[in-house]
PDB file of C-alpha atoms in Angstrom:
ATOM      1  CA  MET M   1       0.042   0.013  -0.010  1.00 38.00           C
ATOM      2  CA  ALA M   2       1.441   3.634  -0.687  1.00 43.00           C
ATOM      3  CA  ILE M   3       0.409   6.309   1.356  1.00 45.00           C
ATOM      4  CA  LEU M   4       0.944   9.483   0.229  1.00 46.00           C
ATOM      5  CA  THR M   5       1.655  13.077   1.438  1.00 49.00           C
ATOM      6  CA  GLY M   6       3.322  16.198   0.460  1.00 50.00           C
ATOM      7  CA  LYS M   7       6.898  15.577  -0.630  1.00 50.00           C
ATOM      8  CA  MET M   8       5.788  12.052  -1.664  1.00 48.00           C
ATOM      9  CA  MET M   9       3.314  13.116  -4.325  1.00 47.00           C
ATOM     10  CA  ASN M  10       5.225  16.368  -5.576  1.00 48.00           C
ATOM     11  CA  MET M  11       2.590  18.328  -4.017  1.00 50.00           C
ATOM     12  CA  GLN M  12       3.523  22.235  -4.173  1.00 52.00           C
ATOM     13  CA  ILE M  13       3.712  23.631  -0.777  1.00 59.00           C
ATOM     14  CA  SER M  14       2.420  27.103  -0.765  1.00 69.00           C
ATOM     15  CA  SER M  15       4.220  29.773   1.194  1.00 82.00           C
ATOM     16  CA  LEU M  16       0.617  30.733   2.727  1.00 91.00           C
ATOM     17  CA  PRO M  17      -2.277  28.642   3.397  1.00 93.00           C
ATOM     18  CA  THR M  18      -4.693  28.615   0.503  1.00 93.00           C
ATOM     19  CA  SER M  19      -7.788  27.684   2.695  1.00 93.00           C
ATOM     20  CA  VAL M  20      -9.046  29.214   5.662  1.00 96.00           C
ATOM     21  CA  HIS M  21     -11.092  28.715   8.190  1.00 95.00           C
ATOM     22  CA  LEU M  22     -12.576  31.838   9.858  1.00 96.00           C
ATOM     23  CA  GLU M  23     -14.326  31.849  12.845  1.00 94.00           C
ATOM     24  CA  LEU M  24     -15.873  35.392  13.472  1.00 94.00           C
ATOM     25  CA  THR M  25     -17.151  34.617  16.822  1.00 91.00           C
ATOM     26  CA  ASN M  26     -18.186  31.877  19.177  1.00 88.00           C
ATOM     27  CA  THR M  27     -21.850  33.418  19.832  1.00 89.00           C
ATOM     28  CA  CYS M  28     -24.913  31.886  18.614  1.00 91.00           C
ATOM     29  CA  ASN M  29     -28.587  32.861  17.965  1.00 92.00           C
ATOM     30  CA  LEU M  30     -29.654  29.292  18.710  1.00 92.00           C
ATOM     31  CA  GLN M  31     -29.511  26.704  21.215  1.00 90.00           C
ATOM     32  CA  CYS M  32     -29.432  23.659  19.650  1.00 90.00           C
ATOM     33  CA  LYS M  33     -29.655  20.644  21.717  1.00 87.00           C
ATOM     34  CA  PHE M  34     -26.812  18.295  20.372  1.00 83.00           C
ATOM     35  CA  CYS M  35     -24.506  21.638  20.091  1.00 81.00           C
ATOM     36  CA  CYS M  36     -21.773  22.735  22.736  1.00 69.00           C
ATOM     37  CA  VAL M  37     -21.328  26.254  21.858  1.00 66.00           C
ATOM     38  CA  GLY M  38     -23.956  27.375  24.629  1.00 56.00           C
ATOM     39  CA  GLU M  39     -20.958  26.294  26.965  1.00 54.00           C
ATOM     40  CA  PHE M  40     -18.217  28.355  25.626  1.00 53.00           C
ATOM     41  CA  GLY M  41     -19.661  31.402  26.901  1.00 54.00           C
ATOM     42  CA  LYS M  42     -19.892  34.719  24.688  1.00 67.00           C
ATOM     43  CA  GLY M  43     -16.988  35.705  22.439  1.00 68.00           C
ATOM     44  CA  GLU M  44     -17.396  38.781  20.355  1.00 77.00           C
ATOM     45  CA  GLY M  45     -14.445  38.046  17.959  1.00 88.00           C
ATOM     46  CA  GLN M  46     -11.985  40.828  16.644  1.00 94.00           C
ATOM     47  CA  SER M  47     -12.489  44.216  15.144  1.00 95.00           C
ATOM     48  CA  LEU M  48     -13.098  44.448  11.387  1.00 96.00           C
ATOM     49  CA  GLU M  49     -10.008  45.998  10.635  1.00 97.00           C
ATOM     50  CA  TRP M  50      -7.978  43.079  12.442  1.00 97.00           C
ATOM     51  CA  TYR M  51      -9.776  40.516  10.361  1.00 96.00           C
ATOM     52  CA  LEU M  52      -8.939  42.368   7.095  1.00 96.00           C
ATOM     53  CA  GLY M  53      -5.608  42.964   7.929  1.00 96.00           C
ATOM     54  CA  GLN M  54      -5.047  39.023   8.241  1.00 95.00           C
ATOM     55  CA  PHE M  55      -5.354  38.942   4.646  1.00 96.00           C
ATOM     56  CA  GLU M  56      -3.686  41.783   3.167  1.00 94.00           C
ATOM     57  CA  VAL M  57      -0.390  39.435   2.771  1.00 93.00           C
ATOM     58  CA  TYR M  58      -2.296  37.724  -0.075  1.00 94.00           C
ATOM     59  CA  THR M  59      -1.303  38.805  -3.185  1.00 92.00           C
ATOM     60  CA  SER M  60      -3.252  36.560  -5.545  1.00 91.00           C
ATOM     61  CA  PRO M  61      -6.562  36.461  -3.478  1.00 92.00           C
ATOM     62  CA  GLU M  62      -8.811  34.636  -6.296  1.00 90.00           C
ATOM     63  CA  LEU M  63      -6.497  31.409  -5.298  1.00 90.00           C
ATOM     64  CA  VAL M  64      -7.665  31.729  -1.828  1.00 94.00           C
ATOM     65  CA  ASN M  65     -10.873  29.897  -0.146  1.00 96.00           C
ATOM     66  CA  ILE M  66     -12.376  31.756   3.348  1.00 97.00           C
ATOM     67  CA  ARG M  67     -14.965  29.635   4.971  1.00 96.00           C
ATOM     68  CA  LEU M  68     -17.195  31.182   7.495  1.00 97.00           C
ATOM     69  CA  VAL M  69     -17.573  28.780   9.965  1.00 92.00           C
ATOM     70  CA  GLY M  70     -18.996  28.135  13.390  1.00 79.00           C
ATOM     71  CA  ALA M  71     -17.846  28.018  16.884  1.00 80.00           C
ATOM     72  CA  GLY M  72     -20.795  30.169  17.174  1.00 89.00           C
ATOM     73  CA  GLU M  73     -23.098  31.397  14.316  1.00 94.00           C
ATOM     74  CA  PRO M  74     -21.030  33.692  11.641  1.00 95.00           C
ATOM     75  CA  THR M  75     -23.829  35.753  10.429  1.00 96.00           C
ATOM     76  CA  VAL M  76     -24.617  37.192  14.121  1.00 94.00           C
ATOM     77  CA  TYR M  77     -20.944  38.998  13.946  1.00 94.00           C
ATOM     78  CA  ARG M  78     -21.531  42.395  14.181  1.00 93.00           C
ATOM     79  CA  ARG M  79     -19.820  43.858  10.951  1.00 96.00           C
ATOM     80  CA  PHE M  80     -20.632  40.617   9.126  1.00 96.00           C
ATOM     81  CA  ARG M  81     -22.027  42.688   6.046  1.00 97.00           C
ATOM     82  CA  ASP M  82     -18.522  44.742   5.894  1.00 97.00           C
ATOM     83  CA  LEU M  83     -16.323  42.104   6.355  1.00 97.00           C
ATOM     84  CA  VAL M  84     -18.052  40.057   3.211  1.00 97.00           C
ATOM     85  CA  ARG M  85     -18.379  43.114   1.340  1.00 96.00           C
ATOM     86  CA  GLU M  86     -14.887  43.785   1.255  1.00 97.00           C
ATOM     87  CA  LEU M  87     -13.446  40.447   1.580  1.00 97.00           C
ATOM     88  CA  ILE M  88     -15.416  39.857  -2.207  1.00 96.00           C
ATOM     89  CA  ALA M  89     -14.118  43.078  -3.561  1.00 96.00           C
ATOM     90  CA  ARG M  90     -10.283  41.956  -2.819  1.00 96.00           C
ATOM     91  CA  GLY M  91     -11.442  38.749  -4.928  1.00 96.00           C
ATOM     92  CA  PHE M  92     -11.499  36.036  -2.320  1.00 96.00           C
ATOM     93  CA  ASN M  93     -13.533  32.918  -2.487  1.00 97.00           C
ATOM     94  CA  MET M  94     -16.111  33.056   0.242  1.00 97.00           C
ATOM     95  CA  SER M  95     -18.165  30.089   1.473  1.00 97.00           C
ATOM     96  CA  LEU M  96     -20.420  29.777   4.627  1.00 97.00           C
ATOM     97  CA  VAL M  97     -21.689  27.404   7.271  1.00 97.00           C
ATOM     98  CA  THR M  98     -25.046  29.124   8.959  1.00 97.00           C
ATOM     99  CA  ASN M  99     -28.013  28.015  10.787  1.00 97.00           C
ATOM    100  CA  GLY M 100     -29.736  30.372   8.176  1.00 97.00           C
ATOM    101  CA  VAL M 101     -31.815  32.417  10.479  1.00 97.00           C
ATOM    102  CA  ARG M 102     -30.257  35.579   9.206  1.00 97.00           C
ATOM    103  CA  LEU M 103     -29.906  34.607   5.325  1.00 97.00           C
ATOM    104  CA  LEU M 104     -32.629  37.008   4.611  1.00 96.00           C
ATOM    105  CA  ASN M 105     -30.562  39.885   6.016  1.00 96.00           C
ATOM    106  CA  PHE M 106     -27.652  39.165   3.608  1.00 96.00           C
ATOM    107  CA  CYS M 107     -28.961  37.632   0.331  1.00 94.00           C
ATOM    108  CA  GLU M 108     -27.166  40.679  -1.830  1.00 92.00           C
ATOM    109  CA  HIS M 109     -23.894  39.659  -0.540  1.00 93.00           C
ATOM    110  CA  LEU M 110     -24.184  35.519   0.078  1.00 96.00           C
ATOM    111  CA  VAL M 111     -25.627  35.188  -3.849  1.00 94.00           C
ATOM    112  CA  ASN M 112     -21.747  35.594  -4.619  1.00 93.00           C
ATOM    113  CA  PHE M 113     -20.325  32.783  -2.271  1.00 97.00           C
ATOM    114  CA  GLU M 114     -18.563  30.031  -3.926  1.00 96.00           C
ATOM    115  CA  TRP M 115     -21.300  27.629  -1.734  1.00 97.00           C
ATOM    116  CA  ILE M 116     -23.474  27.797   1.400  1.00 98.00           C
ATOM    117  CA  CYS M 117     -24.213  25.396   4.009  1.00 97.00           C
ATOM    118  CA  VAL M 118     -27.430  25.609   5.844  1.00 98.00           C
ATOM    119  CA  SER M 119     -28.138  23.784   9.165  1.00 97.00           C
ATOM    120  CA  VAL M 120     -31.884  22.582   9.224  1.00 98.00           C
ATOM    121  CA  HIS M 121     -32.516  19.545  11.484  1.00 97.00           C
ATOM    122  CA  GLY M 122     -36.159  18.488  10.686  1.00 97.00           C
ATOM    123  CA  LEU M 123     -39.453  20.106   9.581  1.00 98.00           C
ATOM    124  CA  GLY M 124     -41.492  22.373  11.430  1.00 97.00           C
ATOM    125  CA  PRO M 125     -41.812  22.005  15.167  1.00 98.00           C
ATOM    126  CA  VAL M 126     -39.071  19.212  15.330  1.00 97.00           C
ATOM    127  CA  HIS M 127     -36.621  21.649  13.992  1.00 98.00           C
ATOM    128  CA  ASN M 128     -38.019  24.255  16.177  1.00 98.00           C
ATOM    129  CA  GLN M 129     -37.599  22.022  19.473  1.00 96.00           C
ATOM    130  CA  LEU M 130     -34.077  21.030  18.598  1.00 95.00           C
ATOM    131  CA  VAL M 131     -32.554  24.584  18.035  1.00 95.00           C
ATOM    132  CA  GLY M 132     -34.717  25.936  20.855  1.00 94.00           C
ATOM    133  CA  ALA M 133     -36.373  28.770  18.747  1.00 96.00           C
ATOM    134  CA  ASN M 134     -39.617  29.190  16.268  1.00 98.00           C
ATOM    135  CA  VAL M 135     -37.043  29.791  13.288  1.00 98.00           C
ATOM    136  CA  PHE M 136     -38.018  26.984  10.770  1.00 98.00           C
ATOM    137  CA  ASP M 137     -40.445  29.363   8.515  1.00 98.00           C
ATOM    138  CA  ARG M 138     -37.535  32.210   8.541  1.00 98.00           C
ATOM    139  CA  VAL M 139     -35.056  29.579   7.508  1.00 98.00           C
ATOM    140  CA  ILE M 140     -36.926  28.367   4.556  1.00 98.00           C
ATOM    141  CA  SER M 141     -37.890  31.840   3.395  1.00 98.00           C
ATOM    142  CA  GLY M 142     -33.743  32.581   3.187  1.00 98.00           C
ATOM    143  CA  ILE M 143     -33.468  29.463   1.403  1.00 98.00           C
ATOM    144  CA  LYS M 144     -35.755  30.557  -1.313  1.00 98.00           C
ATOM    145  CA  ALA M 145     -34.694  34.179  -1.453  1.00 97.00           C
ATOM    146  CA  LEU M 146     -31.158  32.962  -2.022  1.00 97.00           C
ATOM    147  CA  GLN M 147     -32.788  30.694  -4.774  1.00 97.00           C
ATOM    148  CA  ASP M 148     -34.871  33.647  -6.368  1.00 97.00           C
ATOM    149  CA  ALA M 149     -31.826  35.763  -6.174  1.00 96.00           C
ATOM    150  CA  LYS M 150     -29.512  33.381  -7.776  1.00 95.00           C
ATOM    151  CA  PRO M 151     -31.298  30.199  -9.238  1.00 94.00           C
ATOM    152  CA  ASP M 152     -27.757  28.497  -9.752  1.00 94.00           C
ATOM    153  CA  VAL M 153     -26.673  29.212  -6.055  1.00 94.00           C
ATOM    154  CA  ASN M 154     -24.463  26.552  -4.464  1.00 96.00           C
ATOM    155  CA  MET M 155     -26.035  25.378  -1.622  1.00 97.00           C
ATOM    156  CA  PHE M 156     -26.970  22.539   0.445  1.00 97.00           C
ATOM    157  CA  VAL M 157     -28.809  21.856   3.476  1.00 97.00           C
ATOM    158  CA  SER M 158     -27.199  19.561   6.382  1.00 95.00           C
ATOM    159  CA  CYS M 159     -29.373  17.670   8.950  1.00 95.00           C
ATOM    160  CA  VAL M 160     -27.699  16.079  12.063  1.00 92.00           C
ATOM    161  CA  VAL M 161     -29.537  12.846  12.814  1.00 90.00           C
ATOM    162  CA  CYS M 162     -30.740  12.161  16.263  1.00 88.00           C
ATOM    163  CA  SER M 163     -33.580  10.410  18.006  1.00 89.00           C
ATOM    164  CA  GLU M 164     -35.882  13.602  17.775  1.00 93.00           C
ATOM    165  CA  ASN M 165     -35.993  13.563  13.769  1.00 94.00           C
ATOM    166  CA  ILE M 166     -35.071   9.781  12.735  1.00 93.00           C
ATOM    167  CA  SER M 167     -38.999   9.082  12.534  1.00 95.00           C
ATOM    168  CA  SER M 168     -39.128  11.784   9.568  1.00 96.00           C
ATOM    169  CA  MET M 169     -35.949  11.752   7.950  1.00 96.00           C
ATOM    170  CA  LEU M 170     -37.571  10.484   4.841  1.00 97.00           C
ATOM    171  CA  GLN M 171     -40.052  13.405   4.743  1.00 98.00           C
ATOM    172  CA  ILE M 172     -36.996  16.074   5.118  1.00 98.00           C
ATOM    173  CA  ALA M 173     -35.717  14.361   2.285  1.00 98.00           C
ATOM    174  CA  ASP M 174     -39.130  14.559   0.301  1.00 98.00           C
ATOM    175  CA  PHE M 175     -39.236  18.116   1.592  1.00 98.00           C
ATOM    176  CA  PHE M 176     -35.640  19.249   0.389  1.00 98.00           C
ATOM    177  CA  ALA M 177     -35.844  17.280  -2.804  1.00 97.00           C
ATOM    178  CA  GLU M 178     -39.105  19.517  -3.653  1.00 97.00           C
ATOM    179  CA  GLN M 179     -37.178  22.666  -2.945  1.00 96.00           C
ATOM    180  CA  ASN M 180     -34.804  21.563  -5.134  1.00 96.00           C
ATOM    181  CA  VAL M 181     -32.177  22.021  -2.354  1.00 97.00           C
ATOM    182  CA  PRO M 182     -29.439  19.073  -2.091  1.00 97.00           C
ATOM    183  CA  LEU M 183     -29.327  17.371   1.263  1.00 97.00           C
ATOM    184  CA  ARG M 184     -26.717  15.720   3.552  1.00 94.00           C
ATOM    185  CA  PHE M 185     -27.500  13.749   6.528  1.00 92.00           C
ATOM    186  CA  ALA M 186     -24.698  14.377   9.250  1.00 85.00           C
ATOM    187  CA  PRO M 187     -23.333  11.432  11.511  1.00 74.00           C
ATOM    188  CA  LEU M 188     -25.331  10.036  14.390  1.00 67.00           C
ATOM    189  CA  VAL M 189     -24.399  12.882  17.534  1.00 59.00           C
ATOM    190  CA  ASP M 190     -24.166   9.782  19.560  1.00 60.00           C
ATOM    191  CA  ASN M 191     -25.250   6.615  18.136  1.00 60.00           C
ATOM    192  CA  SER M 192     -25.000   5.006  21.821  1.00 63.00           C
ATOM    193  CA  LEU M 193     -27.688   6.854  23.148  1.00 69.00           C
ATOM    194  CA  LEU M 194     -30.525   5.379  20.706  1.00 76.00           C
ATOM    195  CA  SER M 195     -32.766   3.144  21.674  1.00 83.00           C
ATOM    196  CA  LYS M 196     -33.273  -0.271  20.008  1.00 84.00           C
ATOM    197  CA  SER M 197     -36.402   0.650  18.328  1.00 89.00           C
ATOM    198  CA  ASP M 198     -34.619   4.234  17.089  1.00 88.00           C
ATOM    199  CA  LYS M 199     -31.947   2.033  15.626  1.00 84.00           C
ATOM    200  CA  LEU M 200     -34.456  -0.554  13.964  1.00 88.00           C
ATOM    201  CA  LEU M 201     -36.261   2.869  12.768  1.00 91.00           C
ATOM    202  CA  LEU M 202     -33.311   4.446  11.429  1.00 88.00           C
ATOM    203  CA  ARG M 203     -32.090   1.031   9.404  1.00 87.00           C
ATOM    204  CA  GLU M 204     -35.527   1.518   7.703  1.00 92.00           C
ATOM    205  CA  GLN M 205     -35.298   5.235   7.172  1.00 93.00           C
ATOM    206  CA  LEU M 206     -31.869   4.827   5.448  1.00 90.00           C
ATOM    207  CA  ARG M 207     -33.032   1.818   3.043  1.00 91.00           C
ATOM    208  CA  LEU M 208     -36.088   4.017   2.172  1.00 95.00           C
ATOM    209  CA  ILE M 209     -33.902   7.415   1.662  1.00 94.00           C
ATOM    210  CA  ASN M 210     -31.326   5.321  -0.415  1.00 92.00           C
ATOM    211  CA  LEU M 211     -34.232   3.989  -2.544  1.00 95.00           C
ATOM    212  CA  TYR M 212     -36.163   7.032  -3.518  1.00 96.00           C
ATOM    213  CA  HIS M 213     -33.262   9.689  -3.107  1.00 96.00           C
ATOM    214  CA  PRO M 214     -30.042   7.873  -4.012  1.00 93.00           C
ATOM    215  CA  GLU M 215     -28.856  11.299  -4.350  1.00 93.00           C
ATOM    216  CA  VAL M 216     -28.822  12.646  -0.308  1.00 94.00           C
ATOM    217  CA  LYS M 217     -25.799  12.220   1.469  1.00 87.00           C
ATOM    218  CA  LEU M 218     -26.204   9.512   4.597  1.00 83.00           C
ATOM    219  CA  PRO M 219     -24.168   9.109   7.648  1.00 70.00           C
ATOM    220  CA  PRO M 220     -22.439   5.856   8.279  1.00 62.00           C
ATOM    221  CA  TYR M 221     -24.500   3.794  10.590  1.00 56.00           C
ATOM    222  CA  SER M 222     -24.308   0.270  12.436  1.00 46.00           C
ATOM    223  CA  GLU M 223     -26.071  -0.809  15.317  1.00 45.00           C
ATOM    224  CA  GLU M 224     -22.592  -1.078  17.370  1.00 43.00           C
ATOM    225  CA  PRO M 225     -22.508   1.687  19.783  1.00 42.00           C
ATOM    226  CA  ALA M 226     -18.841   2.444  18.778  1.00 40.00           C
ATOM    227  CA  PHE M 227     -19.416   1.978  14.850  1.00 37.00           C
ATOM    228  CA  GLU M 228     -17.078   5.289  14.091  1.00 40.00           C
ATOM    229  CA  GLU M 229     -14.140   4.071  16.184  1.00 40.00           C
ATOM    230  CA  SER M 230     -14.311   0.751  15.016  1.00 33.00           C
ATOM    231  CA  VAL M 231     -14.476   2.044  11.259  1.00 31.00           C
ATOM    232  CA  ARG M 232     -12.146   4.841  11.585  1.00 35.00           C
ATOM    233  CA  ALA M 233      -9.611   3.758  14.262  1.00 33.00           C
ATOM    234  CA  PHE M 234      -7.583   1.915  12.104  1.00 31.00           C
ATOM    235  CA  ILE M 235      -7.813   1.611   8.534  1.00 33.00           C
ATOM    236  CA  ALA M 236      -4.629  -0.034   7.274  1.00 38.00           C
ATOM    237  CA  ASP M 237      -6.802  -2.648   5.849  1.00 41.00           C
ATOM    238  CA  ASP M 238      -7.602  -2.286   2.518  1.00 47.00           C
ATOM    239  CA  GLN M 239     -11.303  -3.322   2.680  1.00 47.00           C
ATOM    240  CA  GLU M 240     -11.851  -0.525   5.675  1.00 47.00           C
ATOM    241  CA  LEU M 241     -10.533   2.196   3.385  1.00 47.00           C
ATOM    242  CA  ALA M 242     -13.030   0.872   0.484  1.00 53.00           C
ATOM    243  CA  ARG M 243     -15.601   1.098   3.000  1.00 50.00           C
ATOM    244  CA  GLN M 244     -14.844   4.814   3.063  1.00 53.00           C
ATOM    245  CA  GLY M 245     -14.842   5.164  -0.459  1.00 55.00           C
ATOM    246  CA  LEU M 246     -10.822   5.783  -0.098  1.00 54.00           C
ATOM    247  CA  ASP M 247      -8.484   4.044  -2.568  1.00 55.00           C
ATOM    248  CA  ALA M 248      -5.335   2.298  -0.526  1.00 51.00           C
ATOM    249  CA  ASP M 249      -3.041   3.399  -3.209  1.00 55.00           C
ATOM    250  CA  ARG M 250      -4.358   7.048  -3.522  1.00 56.00           C
ATOM    251  CA  VAL M 251      -5.079   8.058   0.123  1.00 60.00           C
ATOM    252  CA  VAL M 252      -3.675  11.241   1.168  1.00 68.00           C
ATOM    253  CA  CYS M 253      -4.150  14.452   3.580  1.00 75.00           C
ATOM    254  CA  LYS M 254      -3.933  17.721   1.494  1.00 74.00           C
ATOM    255  CA  ASN M 255      -5.446  19.562   4.693  1.00 81.00           C
ATOM    256  CA  ILE M 256      -2.049  20.185   6.636  1.00 84.00           C
ATOM    257  CA  TYR M 257      -0.419  21.585   3.409  1.00 85.00           C
ATOM    258  CA  ARG M 258      -2.857  24.253   2.420  1.00 89.00           C
ATOM    259  CA  GLU M 259      -5.302  24.651   5.288  1.00 92.00           C
ATOM    260  CA  VAL M 260      -5.667  26.949   8.908  1.00 94.00           C
ATOM    261  CA  LYS M 261      -8.548  28.085  11.069  1.00 95.00           C
ATOM    262  CA  ILE M 262      -8.447  31.519  12.742  1.00 96.00           C
ATOM    263  CA  ASN M 263     -10.649  31.391  15.857  1.00 93.00           C
ATOM    264  CA  HIS M 264     -12.395  34.540  17.410  1.00 93.00           C
ATOM    265  CA  LYS M 265      -9.456  34.805  19.876  1.00 93.00           C
ATOM    266  CA  GLY M 266      -7.303  35.468  17.211  1.00 95.00           C
ATOM    267  CA  ASN M 267      -5.620  31.963  17.422  1.00 96.00           C
ATOM    268  CA  LEU M 268      -4.255  30.278  14.482  1.00 96.00           C
ATOM    269  CA  PHE M 269      -4.537  26.430  14.316  1.00 94.00           C
ATOM    270  CA  PHE M 270      -3.701  23.430  11.439  1.00 91.00           C
ATOM    271  CA  CYS M 271      -3.997  20.131  11.177  1.00 86.00           C
ATOM    272  CA  LYS M 272      -7.806  20.689  12.740  1.00 76.00           C
ATOM    273  CA  TYR M 273      -6.821  21.571  16.213  1.00 81.00           C
ATOM    274  CA  ARG M 274      -2.891  21.860  16.259  1.00 89.00           C
ATOM    275  CA  LEU M 275      -2.394  25.295  17.796  1.00 93.00           C
ATOM    276  CA  LEU M 276       0.465  27.568  16.070  1.00 94.00           C
ATOM    277  CA  GLY M 277       0.405  30.617  17.871  1.00 95.00           C
ATOM    278  CA  ASN M 278      -1.816  33.849  17.978  1.00 97.00           C
ATOM    279  CA  LEU M 279      -2.065  36.400  15.178  1.00 96.00           C
ATOM    280  CA  SER M 280      -2.013  39.379  17.352  1.00 94.00           C
ATOM    281  CA  MET M 281       1.505  38.633  18.526  1.00 94.00           C
ATOM    282  CA  ASN M 282       3.024  36.743  15.106  1.00 94.00           C
ATOM    283  CA  SER M 283       2.158  37.327  11.107  1.00 94.00           C
ATOM    284  CA  LEU M 284       0.362  34.732   9.090  1.00 95.00           C
ATOM    285  CA  ARG M 285       3.146  34.018   7.109  1.00 93.00           C
ATOM    286  CA  HIS M 286       5.339  33.826  10.324  1.00 94.00           C
ATOM    287  CA  LEU M 287       3.043  31.338  12.240  1.00 95.00           C
ATOM    288  CA  TRP M 288       2.637  29.436   8.755  1.00 93.00           C
ATOM    289  CA  GLU M 289       6.416  29.310   8.129  1.00 92.00           C
ATOM    290  CA  SER M 290       7.132  28.497  11.832  1.00 91.00           C
ATOM    291  CA  GLU M 291       9.697  25.666  13.116  1.00 91.00           C
ATOM    292  CA  GLY M 292       6.637  23.905  15.138  1.00 89.00           C
ATOM    293  CA  ARG M 293       4.693  23.309  11.837  1.00 90.00           C
ATOM    294  CA  THR M 294       7.704  22.158   9.984  1.00 89.00           C
ATOM    295  CA  LYS M 295       8.550  19.930  12.396  1.00 90.00           C
ATOM    296  CA  PHE M 296       5.140  18.072  12.286  1.00 87.00           C
ATOM    297  CA  LEU M 297       5.261  17.836   8.738  1.00 86.00           C
ATOM    298  CA  VAL M 298       8.588  16.246   8.933  1.00 87.00           C
ATOM    299  CA  GLU M 299       7.423  13.614  11.430  1.00 87.00           C
ATOM    300  CA  ILE M 300       4.393  12.683   9.609  1.00 83.00           C
ATOM    301  CA  GLU M 301       6.493  12.154   6.381  1.00 81.00           C
ATOM    302  CA  LYS M 302       9.105  10.349   8.006  1.00 85.00           C
ATOM    303  CA  HIS M 303       6.460   8.063   9.827  1.00 79.00           C
ATOM    304  CA  VAL M 304       4.390   7.607   6.445  1.00 76.00           C
ATOM    305  CA  GLN M 305       7.783   6.391   5.058  1.00 79.00           C
ATOM    306  CA  ALA M 306       8.768   4.399   7.389  1.00 80.00           C
ATOM    307  CA  THR M 307       5.511   2.306   7.794  1.00 73.00           C
ATOM    308  CA  GLY M 308       3.092   2.978   4.676  1.00 70.00           C
ATOM    309  CA  TYR M 309       0.539   4.779   6.902  1.00 70.00           C
ATOM    310  CA  TYR M 310      -0.365   7.940   8.754  1.00 71.00           C
ATOM    311  CA  PRO M 311      -0.280   8.021  12.251  1.00 73.00           C
ATOM    312  CA  GLN M 312      -3.076   6.205  13.782  1.00 66.00           C
ATOM    313  CA  SER M 313      -4.743   9.568  14.814  1.00 69.00           C
ATOM    314  CA  CYS M 314      -4.831  10.988  11.316  1.00 71.00           C
ATOM    315  CA  LEU M 315      -6.637   7.698  10.435  1.00 61.00           C
ATOM    316  CA  LYS M 316      -9.783   8.913  12.389  1.00 58.00           C
ATOM    317  CA  CYS M 317      -9.535  12.289  10.547  1.00 67.00           C
ATOM    318  CA  CYS M 318     -12.470  13.300   8.019  1.00 65.00           C
ATOM    319  CA  TYR M 319      -9.731  14.903   5.853  1.00 68.00           C
ATOM    320  CA  LEU M 320      -8.396  11.942   4.177  1.00 64.00           C
ATOM    321  CA  THR M 321      -9.239  11.933   0.864  1.00 64.00           C
ATOM    322  CA  ASN M 322      -8.136  10.425  -2.408  1.00 59.00           C
ATOM    323  CA  LEU M 323      -5.496  11.779  -4.404  1.00 51.00           C
TER     324      LEU M 323
END
């Protein structure tokens, strides 16, 4: 088996990250039952000038993707409109993960985004119950407004599967098929919390959705509580890679060579949650080229060359992909 990394696949290593996950705030306007953001407290994020200043180092913004994401809800950031307008004007490629409550507020800007992911976790009362607010109709109105403003807008809905919505999964798929909005069911929050009857119902719902809506992306499922761990804990076996749609001879992680996350405190992370430093004290370029990150990449290369595999911690990561 040949596992490829940056050096081994002759991948051009950029002098700056080309994909930036930007967490503007950890404040949210909802309280989803399965989300831990409410436990973080309220974080207002940095100033507009601070955020814009981090991207002045880029001379080719058209090659850079900025993804506005949580911890909290990006659209509640107090200068969201100004930030988006400026970054688009500079030529950056923008995308957004949102709960959809404020889509109506920003339609004129969001139509220029590369893609938009809207979280909807049920129909009507079920969604409202799960998010702790009566917002379903407003979210759907926002989705329709975006479609009216730009019929070919690249937008999809993500729905977290949980015990409250299992019985209506097929109805959710029917609804968004009628709205002409692609749907993805996110993995179960905690499979071990499902009752036996819920597990049987889930199996049947997945079967029906696969039958009537084969285009819908479905979560992995097994009756074993530790299904995710059993699949991802160690995928040295070619069959386990195949179960995830990965080719054993071409699997690679590109993330560590191109992507970072900036949180609302100004901390810079790569490899998902590996802290590089704070951007209020160091420049983006300095942290990207830092000794700590370089050493980490060398260690990954050495491990792959010696064993043929990524470290076990990597094998649980969703960033593995086919070259």
